[in-house]
Amino acid sequence: MGRWREISGGFSLSPEEEQHVTISFDLSGKTAVVTGANTGLGQAIAVALAGAGAAVALVGRSSMAETESAIQAAGGRSLSIQADLSTIAPVKDVIDQAANWSGGVDILVNNAGIIRRADAVDFSEADWDAVMDVNLKTVFFLSQAFARHRIAEGKPGKIINVASLLSFQGGIRIPSYTASKSGLAGLTRLLACEWAGKGINVNAIAPGYFETNNTEALRNDPDRNSAILGRIPAGHWGRPEELGGAAVFLASPASDYVPGIVLPVDGGWLAR
């Protein structure tokens, strides 16, 4: 990310460094925290960041053994942190554990998320609150804890939120998920506005229809599966590993002047 100097309450490259900026996707020497890293998109992002050189702290409720094995096989280094992100209780400890393990945390990927499906007229308060707590509330307070660390140390950082196509569209039968992912897009922009000048780069990825546990019901429904595939120009459901390049870009020095975007990785869905 380059060496930063403080100017008028913010951070900037020195004039000498500005003359020697090179494009780099190398994350060697960096540490990333990835939530929901046990499977699916979180696992793919963690493996991709490790492949680019980052040490990765894996956060989740269940075993991260499969992700750890994939990172180890690629020659990377990881730490597993068991945490239930349905509340903000473990937030500070997650960041502290990762920082103590590696000497600091440079990248935060807020991937953990849940979904509840029901018609809007039948949707329960419990399902509303559960989704909003994990998908939006905990994301904010994890980002806050991360930013406090980086700002106090006078060091830059990267935050990548995992949004959704439902950050742009309405969808059906997932009211709290749509609300949370729309809110996450707005939160990404707000934090980018507040923290870009402090060296904290905040962006989001909006995955399209990927082969994950969350989409299993849709893929098993012949009508819905056919309708979804018929709208994807790429012609197939996204494979989790196809998300890795976007994550590496947003985590790397190559995106240092790209704050506040919500980057669709959707096989062309939104272009249709």
PDB file of N, CA and C in Angstrom, residues 76-159:
ATOM      1  N   GLY A  76       0.380 -21.151   2.104  1.00  0.00           N
ATOM      2  CA  GLY A  76       0.005 -19.992   2.905  1.00  0.00           C
ATOM      3  C   GLY A  76      -0.067 -20.283   4.390  1.00  0.00           C
ATOM      4  N   ARG A  77      -0.429 -19.257   5.134  1.00  0.00           N
ATOM      5  CA  ARG A  77      -0.489 -19.334   6.594  1.00  0.00           C
ATOM      6  C   ARG A  77      -1.837 -18.830   7.061  1.00  0.00           C
ATOM      7  N   SER A  78      -2.457 -19.537   8.030  1.00  0.00           N
ATOM      8  CA  SER A  78      -3.784 -19.127   8.494  1.00  0.00           C
ATOM      9  C   SER A  78      -3.944 -19.369   9.986  1.00  0.00           C
ATOM     10  N   LEU A  79      -4.929 -18.695  10.542  1.00  0.00           N
ATOM     11  CA  LEU A  79      -5.328 -18.849  11.942  1.00  0.00           C
ATOM     12  C   LEU A  79      -6.840 -18.943  11.970  1.00  0.00           C
ATOM     13  N   SER A  80      -7.385 -19.897  12.711  1.00  0.00           N
ATOM     14  CA  SER A  80      -8.838 -20.020  12.838  1.00  0.00           C
ATOM     15  C   SER A  80      -9.305 -19.384  14.141  1.00  0.00           C
ATOM     16  N   ILE A  81     -10.340 -18.558  14.042  1.00  0.00           N
ATOM     17  CA  ILE A  81     -10.929 -17.899  15.205  1.00  0.00           C
ATOM     18  C   ILE A  81     -12.403 -18.267  15.255  1.00  0.00           C
ATOM     19  N   GLN A  82     -12.801 -19.002  16.283  1.00  0.00           N
ATOM     20  CA  GLN A  82     -14.208 -19.376  16.443  1.00  0.00           C
ATOM     21  C   GLN A  82     -14.973 -18.180  17.007  1.00  0.00           C
ATOM     22  N   ALA A  83     -16.029 -17.769  16.318  1.00  0.00           N
ATOM     23  CA  ALA A  83     -16.813 -16.617  16.774  1.00  0.00           C
ATOM     24  C   ALA A  83     -18.217 -16.686  16.203  1.00  0.00           C
ATOM     25  N   ASP A  84     -19.192 -16.368  17.040  1.00  0.00           N
ATOM     26  CA  ASP A  84     -20.588 -16.291  16.619  1.00  0.00           C
ATOM     27  C   ASP A  84     -20.903 -14.823  16.349  1.00  0.00           C
ATOM     28  N   LEU A  85     -21.044 -14.472  15.089  1.00  0.00           N
ATOM     29  CA  LEU A  85     -21.226 -13.069  14.705  1.00  0.00           C
ATOM     30  C   LEU A  85     -22.695 -12.653  14.661  1.00  0.00           C
ATOM     31  N   SER A  86     -23.558 -13.448  15.295  1.00  0.00           N
ATOM     32  CA  SER A  86     -24.958 -13.036  15.414  1.00  0.00           C
ATOM     33  C   SER A  86     -25.120 -11.923  16.439  1.00  0.00           C
ATOM     34  N   THR A  87     -24.059 -11.686  17.237  1.00  0.00           N
ATOM     35  CA  THR A  87     -24.013 -10.538  18.148  1.00  0.00           C
ATOM     36  C   THR A  87     -22.672  -9.839  17.941  1.00  0.00           C
ATOM     37  N   ILE A  88     -22.550  -8.647  18.509  1.00  0.00           N
ATOM     38  CA  ILE A  88     -21.282  -7.921  18.377  1.00  0.00           C
ATOM     39  C   ILE A  88     -20.317  -8.244  19.519  1.00  0.00           C
ATOM     40  N   ALA A  89     -20.705  -9.157  20.405  1.00  0.00           N
ATOM     41  CA  ALA A  89     -19.867  -9.478  21.563  1.00  0.00           C
ATOM     42  C   ALA A  89     -18.440  -9.882  21.192  1.00  0.00           C
ATOM     43  N   PRO A  90     -18.224 -10.709  20.150  1.00  0.00           N
ATOM     44  CA  PRO A  90     -16.845 -11.136  19.861  1.00  0.00           C
ATOM     45  C   PRO A  90     -16.041 -10.183  18.984  1.00  0.00           C
ATOM     46  N   VAL A  91     -16.614  -9.067  18.595  1.00  0.00           N
ATOM     47  CA  VAL A  91     -15.997  -8.204  17.584  1.00  0.00           C
ATOM     48  C   VAL A  91     -14.585  -7.757  17.971  1.00  0.00           C
ATOM     49  N   LYS A  92     -14.439  -7.176  19.130  1.00  0.00           N
ATOM     50  CA  LYS A  92     -13.124  -6.661  19.541  1.00  0.00           C
ATOM     51  C   LYS A  92     -12.111  -7.797  19.653  1.00  0.00           C
ATOM     52  N   ASP A  93     -12.560  -8.926  20.178  1.00  0.00           N
ATOM     53  CA  ASP A  93     -11.648 -10.055  20.360  1.00  0.00           C
ATOM     54  C   ASP A  93     -11.170 -10.611  19.024  1.00  0.00           C
ATOM     55  N   VAL A  94     -12.038 -10.617  18.021  1.00  0.00           N
ATOM     56  CA  VAL A  94     -11.644 -11.102  16.695  1.00  0.00           C
ATOM     57  C   VAL A  94     -10.480 -10.283  16.152  1.00  0.00           C
ATOM     58  N   ILE A  95     -10.627  -8.964  16.200  1.00  0.00           N
ATOM     59  CA  ILE A  95      -9.560  -8.097  15.673  1.00  0.00           C
ATOM     60  C   ILE A  95      -8.303  -8.212  16.524  1.00  0.00           C
ATOM     61  N   ASP A  96      -8.471  -8.262  17.844  1.00  0.00           N
ATOM     62  CA  ASP A  96      -7.315  -8.367  18.738  1.00  0.00           C
ATOM     63  C   ASP A  96      -6.556  -9.678  18.529  1.00  0.00           C
ATOM     64  N   GLN A  97      -7.290 -10.793  18.405  1.00  0.00           N
ATOM     65  CA  GLN A  97      -6.629 -12.086  18.198  1.00  0.00           C
ATOM     66  C   GLN A  97      -5.812 -12.091  16.911  1.00  0.00           C
ATOM     67  N   ALA A  98      -6.415 -11.586  15.853  1.00  0.00           N
ATOM     68  CA  ALA A  98      -5.712 -11.561  14.574  1.00  0.00           C
ATOM     69  C   ALA A  98      -4.486 -10.661  14.635  1.00  0.00           C
ATOM     70  N   ALA A  99      -4.629  -9.499  15.273  1.00  0.00           N
ATOM     71  CA  ALA A  99      -3.509  -8.559  15.384  1.00  0.00           C
ATOM     72  C   ALA A  99      -2.383  -9.134  16.233  1.00  0.00           C
ATOM     73  N   ASN A 100      -2.742  -9.806  17.320  1.00  0.00           N
ATOM     74  CA  ASN A 100      -1.718 -10.403  18.186  1.00  0.00           C
ATOM     75  C   ASN A 100      -0.992 -11.547  17.490  1.00  0.00           C
ATOM     76  N   TRP A 101      -1.716 -12.259  16.629  1.00  0.00           N
ATOM     77  CA  TRP A 101      -1.128 -13.382  15.896  1.00  0.00           C
ATOM     78  C   TRP A 101      -0.065 -12.925  14.899  1.00  0.00           C
ATOM     79  N   SER A 102      -0.354 -11.834  14.218  1.00  0.00           N
ATOM     80  CA  SER A 102       0.516 -11.451  13.101  1.00  0.00           C
ATOM     81  C   SER A 102       1.187 -10.086  13.266  1.00  0.00           C
ATOM     82  N   GLY A 103       0.855  -9.384  14.337  1.00  0.00           N
ATOM     83  CA  GLY A 103       1.444  -8.065  14.538  1.00  0.00           C
ATOM     84  C   GLY A 103       0.620  -6.922  13.986  1.00  0.00           C
ATOM     85  N   GLY A 104      -0.535  -7.222  13.415  1.00  0.00           N
ATOM     86  CA  GLY A 104      -1.412  -6.187  12.873  1.00  0.00           C
ATOM     87  C   GLY A 104      -2.365  -6.795  11.863  1.00  0.00           C
ATOM     88  N   VAL A 105      -3.428  -6.066  11.566  1.00  0.00           N
ATOM     89  CA  VAL A 105      -4.395  -6.525  10.565  1.00  0.00           C
ATOM     90  C   VAL A 105      -4.516  -5.442   9.499  1.00  0.00           C
ATOM     91  N   ASP A 106      -4.279  -5.815   8.252  1.00  0.00           N
ATOM     92  CA  ASP A 106      -4.274  -4.859   7.146  1.00  0.00           C
ATOM     93  C   ASP A 106      -5.558  -4.878   6.330  1.00  0.00           C
ATOM     94  N   ILE A 107      -6.249  -6.010   6.332  1.00  0.00           N
ATOM     95  CA  ILE A 107      -7.407  -6.220   5.445  1.00  0.00           C
ATOM     96  C   ILE A 107      -8.527  -6.871   6.242  1.00  0.00           C
ATOM     97  N   LEU A 108      -9.733  -6.367   6.092  1.00  0.00           N
ATOM     98  CA  LEU A 108     -10.916  -6.982   6.702  1.00  0.00           C
ATOM     99  C   LEU A 108     -11.915  -7.299   5.602  1.00  0.00           C
ATOM    100  N   VAL A 109     -12.331  -8.563   5.515  1.00  0.00           N
ATOM    101  CA  VAL A 109     -13.365  -8.970   4.565  1.00  0.00           C
ATOM    102  C   VAL A 109     -14.603  -9.379   5.351  1.00  0.00           C
ATOM    103  N   ASN A 110     -15.652  -8.569   5.252  1.00  0.00           N
ATOM    104  CA  ASN A 110     -16.915  -8.851   5.929  1.00  0.00           C
ATOM    105  C   ASN A 110     -17.786  -9.701   5.010  1.00  0.00           C
ATOM    106  N   ASN A 111     -17.583 -11.015   5.094  1.00  0.00           N
ATOM    107  CA  ASN A 111     -18.309 -11.931   4.219  1.00  0.00           C
ATOM    108  C   ASN A 111     -19.458 -12.653   4.910  1.00  0.00           C
ATOM    109  N   ALA A 112     -19.360 -12.882   6.218  1.00  0.00           N
ATOM    110  CA  ALA A 112     -20.374 -13.674   6.917  1.00  0.00           C
ATOM    111  C   ALA A 112     -21.767 -13.084   6.706  1.00  0.00           C
ATOM    112  N   GLY A 113     -22.705 -13.941   6.395  1.00  0.00           N
ATOM    113  CA  GLY A 113     -24.069 -13.478   6.182  1.00  0.00           C
ATOM    114  C   GLY A 113     -25.044 -14.638   6.241  1.00  0.00           C
ATOM    115  N   ILE A 114     -26.296 -14.335   6.552  1.00  0.00           N
ATOM    116  CA  ILE A 114     -27.336 -15.358   6.583  1.00  0.00           C
ATOM    117  C   ILE A 114     -28.538 -14.864   5.788  1.00  0.00           C
ATOM    118  N   ILE A 115     -29.449 -15.784   5.489  1.00  0.00           N
ATOM    119  CA  ILE A 115     -30.629 -15.450   4.710  1.00  0.00           C
ATOM    120  C   ILE A 115     -31.830 -16.199   5.285  1.00  0.00           C
ATOM    121  N   ARG A 116     -33.000 -15.588   5.249  1.00  0.00           N
ATOM    122  CA  ARG A 116     -34.254 -16.219   5.646  1.00  0.00           C
ATOM    123  C   ARG A 116     -35.265 -15.978   4.530  1.00  0.00           C
ATOM    124  N   ARG A 117     -36.010 -17.022   4.162  1.00  0.00           N
ATOM    125  CA  ARG A 117     -36.952 -16.921   3.055  1.00  0.00           C
ATOM    126  C   ARG A 117     -38.391 -17.109   3.539  1.00  0.00           C
ATOM    127  N   ALA A 118     -39.246 -16.159   3.173  1.00  0.00           N
ATOM    128  CA  ALA A 118     -40.688 -16.262   3.422  1.00  0.00           C
ATOM    129  C   ALA A 118     -41.368 -15.106   2.697  1.00  0.00           C
ATOM    130  N   ASP A 119     -42.643 -15.288   2.368  1.00  0.00           N
ATOM    131  CA  ASP A 119     -43.391 -14.179   1.778  1.00  0.00           C
ATOM    132  C   ASP A 119     -43.392 -12.998   2.737  1.00  0.00           C
ATOM    133  N   ALA A 120     -43.351 -11.797   2.184  1.00  0.00           N
ATOM    134  CA  ALA A 120     -43.292 -10.597   3.028  1.00  0.00           C
ATOM    135  C   ALA A 120     -44.468 -10.521   3.994  1.00  0.00           C
ATOM    136  N   VAL A 121     -45.647 -10.986   3.603  1.00  0.00           N
ATOM    137  CA  VAL A 121     -46.825 -10.908   4.490  1.00  0.00           C
ATOM    138  C   VAL A 121     -46.706 -11.867   5.665  1.00  0.00           C
ATOM    139  N   ASP A 122     -45.811 -12.843   5.569  1.00  0.00           N
ATOM    140  CA  ASP A 122     -45.656 -13.832   6.643  1.00  0.00           C
ATOM    141  C   ASP A 122     -44.333 -13.707   7.390  1.00  0.00           C
ATOM    142  N   PHE A 123     -43.488 -12.761   6.986  1.00  0.00           N
ATOM    143  CA  PHE A 123     -42.130 -12.698   7.522  1.00  0.00           C
ATOM    144  C   PHE A 123     -42.144 -12.326   9.005  1.00  0.00           C
ATOM    145  N   SER A 124     -41.335 -13.049   9.813  1.00  0.00           N
ATOM    146  CA  SER A 124     -41.358 -12.851  11.267  1.00  0.00           C
ATOM    147  C   SER A 124     -40.326 -11.826  11.727  1.00  0.00           C
ATOM    148  N   GLU A 125     -40.587 -11.257  12.867  1.00  0.00           N
ATOM    149  CA  GLU A 125     -39.642 -10.311  13.475  1.00  0.00           C
ATOM    150  C   GLU A 125     -38.326 -11.002  13.803  1.00  0.00           C
ATOM    151  N   ALA A 126     -38.417 -12.252  14.256  1.00  0.00           N
ATOM    152  CA  ALA A 126     -37.193 -12.986  14.609  1.00  0.00           C
ATOM    153  C   ALA A 126     -36.295 -13.167  13.387  1.00  0.00           C
ATOM    154  N   ASP A 127     -36.881 -13.508  12.244  1.00  0.00           N
ATOM    155  CA  ASP A 127     -36.085 -13.670  11.025  1.00  0.00           C
ATOM    156  C   ASP A 127     -35.542 -12.337  10.531  1.00  0.00           C
ATOM    157  N   TRP A 128     -36.309 -11.286  10.699  1.00  0.00           N
ATOM    158  CA  TRP A 128     -35.829  -9.950  10.333  1.00  0.00           C
ATOM    159  C   TRP A 128     -34.598  -9.579  11.159  1.00  0.00           C
ATOM    160  N   ASP A 129     -34.718  -9.699  12.483  1.00  0.00           N
ATOM    161  CA  ASP A 129     -33.636  -9.284  13.374  1.00  0.00           C
ATOM    162  C   ASP A 129     -32.387 -10.137  13.188  1.00  0.00           C
ATOM    163  N   ALA A 130     -32.558 -11.455  13.010  1.00  0.00           N
ATOM    164  CA  ALA A 130     -31.401 -12.342  12.870  1.00  0.00           C
ATOM    165  C   ALA A 130     -30.556 -11.956  11.664  1.00  0.00           C
ATOM    166  N   VAL A 131     -31.208 -11.694  10.545  1.00  0.00           N
ATOM    167  CA  VAL A 131     -30.480 -11.340   9.325  1.00  0.00           C
ATOM    168  C   VAL A 131     -29.828  -9.967   9.445  1.00  0.00           C
ATOM    169  N   MET A 132     -30.547  -9.006   9.951  1.00  0.00           N
ATOM    170  CA  MET A 132     -29.991  -7.653  10.066  1.00  0.00           C
ATOM    171  C   MET A 132     -28.804  -7.615  11.030  1.00  0.00           C
ATOM    172  N   ASP A 133     -28.877  -8.411  12.095  1.00  0.00           N
ATOM    173  CA  ASP A 133     -27.783  -8.416  13.068  1.00  0.00           C
ATOM    174  C   ASP A 133     -26.483  -8.924  12.444  1.00  0.00           C
ATOM    175  N   VAL A 134     -26.549 -10.037  11.713  1.00  0.00           N
ATOM    176  CA  VAL A 134     -25.341 -10.612  11.128  1.00  0.00           C
ATOM    177  C   VAL A 134     -24.877  -9.813   9.918  1.00  0.00           C
ATOM    178  N   ASN A 135     -25.809  -9.485   9.039  1.00  0.00           N
ATOM    179  CA  ASN A 135     -25.452  -8.928   7.730  1.00  0.00           C
ATOM    180  C   ASN A 135     -25.123  -7.443   7.747  1.00  0.00           C
ATOM    181  N   LEU A 136     -25.560  -6.729   8.775  1.00  0.00           N
ATOM    182  CA  LEU A 136     -25.364  -5.283   8.783  1.00  0.00           C
ATOM    183  C   LEU A 136     -24.783  -4.762  10.091  1.00  0.00           C
ATOM    184  N   LYS A 137     -25.411  -5.104  11.212  1.00  0.00           N
ATOM    185  CA  LYS A 137     -24.948  -4.564  12.495  1.00  0.00           C
ATOM    186  C   LYS A 137     -23.526  -5.029  12.819  1.00  0.00           C
ATOM    187  N   THR A 138     -23.292  -6.331  12.766  1.00  0.00           N
ATOM    188  CA  THR A 138     -21.957  -6.834  13.094  1.00  0.00           C
ATOM    189  C   THR A 138     -20.914  -6.345  12.097  1.00  0.00           C
ATOM    190  N   VAL A 139     -21.301  -6.231  10.841  1.00  0.00           N
ATOM    191  CA  VAL A 139     -20.369  -5.702   9.823  1.00  0.00           C
ATOM    192  C   VAL A 139     -19.895  -4.306  10.203  1.00  0.00           C
ATOM    193  N   PHE A 140     -20.828  -3.459  10.628  1.00  0.00           N
ATOM    194  CA  PHE A 140     -20.442  -2.099  10.999  1.00  0.00           C
ATOM    195  C   PHE A 140     -19.464  -2.109  12.170  1.00  0.00           C
ATOM    196  N   PHE A 141     -19.775  -2.874  13.208  1.00  0.00           N
ATOM    197  CA  PHE A 141     -18.934  -2.815  14.403  1.00  0.00           C
ATOM    198  C   PHE A 141     -17.593  -3.532  14.216  1.00  0.00           C
ATOM    199  N   LEU A 142     -17.533  -4.535  13.345  1.00  0.00           N
ATOM    200  CA  LEU A 142     -16.235  -5.105  12.994  1.00  0.00           C
ATOM    201  C   LEU A 142     -15.394  -4.081  12.229  1.00  0.00           C
ATOM    202  N   SER A 143     -16.029  -3.383  11.306  1.00  0.00           N
ATOM    203  CA  SER A 143     -15.329  -2.348  10.543  1.00  0.00           C
ATOM    204  C   SER A 143     -14.830  -1.242  11.470  1.00  0.00           C
ATOM    205  N   GLN A 144     -15.656  -0.871  12.423  1.00  0.00           N
ATOM    206  CA  GLN A 144     -15.265   0.158  13.386  1.00  0.00           C
ATOM    207  C   GLN A 144     -14.049  -0.276  14.198  1.00  0.00           C
ATOM    208  N   ALA A 145     -14.075  -1.524  14.697  1.00  0.00           N
ATOM    209  CA  ALA A 145     -12.952  -2.028  15.495  1.00  0.00           C
ATOM    210  C   ALA A 145     -11.672  -2.079  14.667  1.00  0.00           C
ATOM    211  N   PHE A 146     -11.793  -2.531  13.421  1.00  0.00           N
ATOM    212  CA  PHE A 146     -10.641  -2.576  12.519  1.00  0.00           C
ATOM    213  C   PHE A 146     -10.093  -1.178  12.263  1.00  0.00           C
ATOM    214  N   ALA A 147     -10.975  -0.240  11.942  1.00  0.00           N
ATOM    215  CA  ALA A 147     -10.533   1.118  11.623  1.00  0.00           C
ATOM    216  C   ALA A 147      -9.886   1.790  12.829  1.00  0.00           C
ATOM    217  N   ARG A 148     -10.421   1.547  14.009  1.00  0.00           N
ATOM    218  CA  ARG A 148      -9.811   2.132  15.207  1.00  0.00           C
ATOM    219  C   ARG A 148      -8.363   1.673  15.361  1.00  0.00           C
ATOM    220  N   HIS A 149      -8.105   0.398  15.117  1.00  0.00           N
ATOM    221  CA  HIS A 149      -6.741  -0.127  15.184  1.00  0.00           C
ATOM    222  C   HIS A 149      -5.839   0.585  14.182  1.00  0.00           C
ATOM    223  N   ARG A 150      -6.283   0.645  12.940  1.00  0.00           N
ATOM    224  CA  ARG A 150      -5.425   1.192  11.890  1.00  0.00           C
ATOM    225  C   ARG A 150      -5.187   2.691  12.076  1.00  0.00           C
ATOM    226  N   ILE A 151      -6.233   3.413  12.409  1.00  0.00           N
ATOM    227  CA  ILE A 151      -6.105   4.860  12.572  1.00  0.00           C
ATOM    228  C   ILE A 151      -5.208   5.183  13.770  1.00  0.00           C
ATOM    229  N   ALA A 152      -5.379   4.435  14.877  1.00  0.00           N
ATOM    230  CA  ALA A 152      -4.552   4.667  16.058  1.00  0.00           C
ATOM    231  C   ALA A 152      -3.075   4.415  15.759  1.00  0.00           C
ATOM    232  N   GLU A 153      -2.805   3.459  14.869  1.00  0.00           N
ATOM    233  CA  GLU A 153      -1.420   3.138  14.517  1.00  0.00           C
ATOM    234  C   GLU A 153      -0.895   4.004  13.380  1.00  0.00           C
ATOM    235  N   GLY A 154      -1.779   4.829  12.784  1.00  0.00           N
ATOM    236  CA  GLY A 154      -1.374   5.661  11.664  1.00  0.00           C
ATOM    237  C   GLY A 154      -1.039   4.863  10.425  1.00  0.00           C
ATOM    238  N   LYS A 155      -1.748   3.735  10.230  1.00  0.00           N
ATOM    239  CA  LYS A 155      -1.476   2.852   9.100  1.00  0.00           C
ATOM    240  C   LYS A 155      -2.719   2.695   8.234  1.00  0.00           C
ATOM    241  N   PRO A 156      -2.536   2.499   6.921  1.00  0.00           N
ATOM    242  CA  PRO A 156      -3.676   2.315   6.028  1.00  0.00           C
ATOM    243  C   PRO A 156      -4.280   0.924   6.173  1.00  0.00           C
ATOM    244  N   GLY A 157      -5.457   0.734   5.613  1.00  0.00           N
ATOM    245  CA  GLY A 157      -6.109  -0.559   5.668  1.00  0.00           C
ATOM    246  C   GLY A 157      -7.134  -0.692   4.563  1.00  0.00           C
ATOM    247  N   LYS A 158      -7.602  -1.928   4.363  1.00  0.00           N
ATOM    248  CA  LYS A 158      -8.596  -2.227   3.339  1.00  0.00           C
ATOM    249  C   LYS A 158      -9.769  -2.956   3.981  1.00  0.00           C
ATOM    250  N   ILE A 159     -10.976  -2.494   3.681  1.00  0.00           N
ATOM    251  CA  ILE A 159     -12.187  -3.201   4.090  1.00  0.00           C
ATOM    252  C   ILE A 159     -12.952  -3.591   2.831  1.00  0.00           C
TER     253      ILE A 159
END
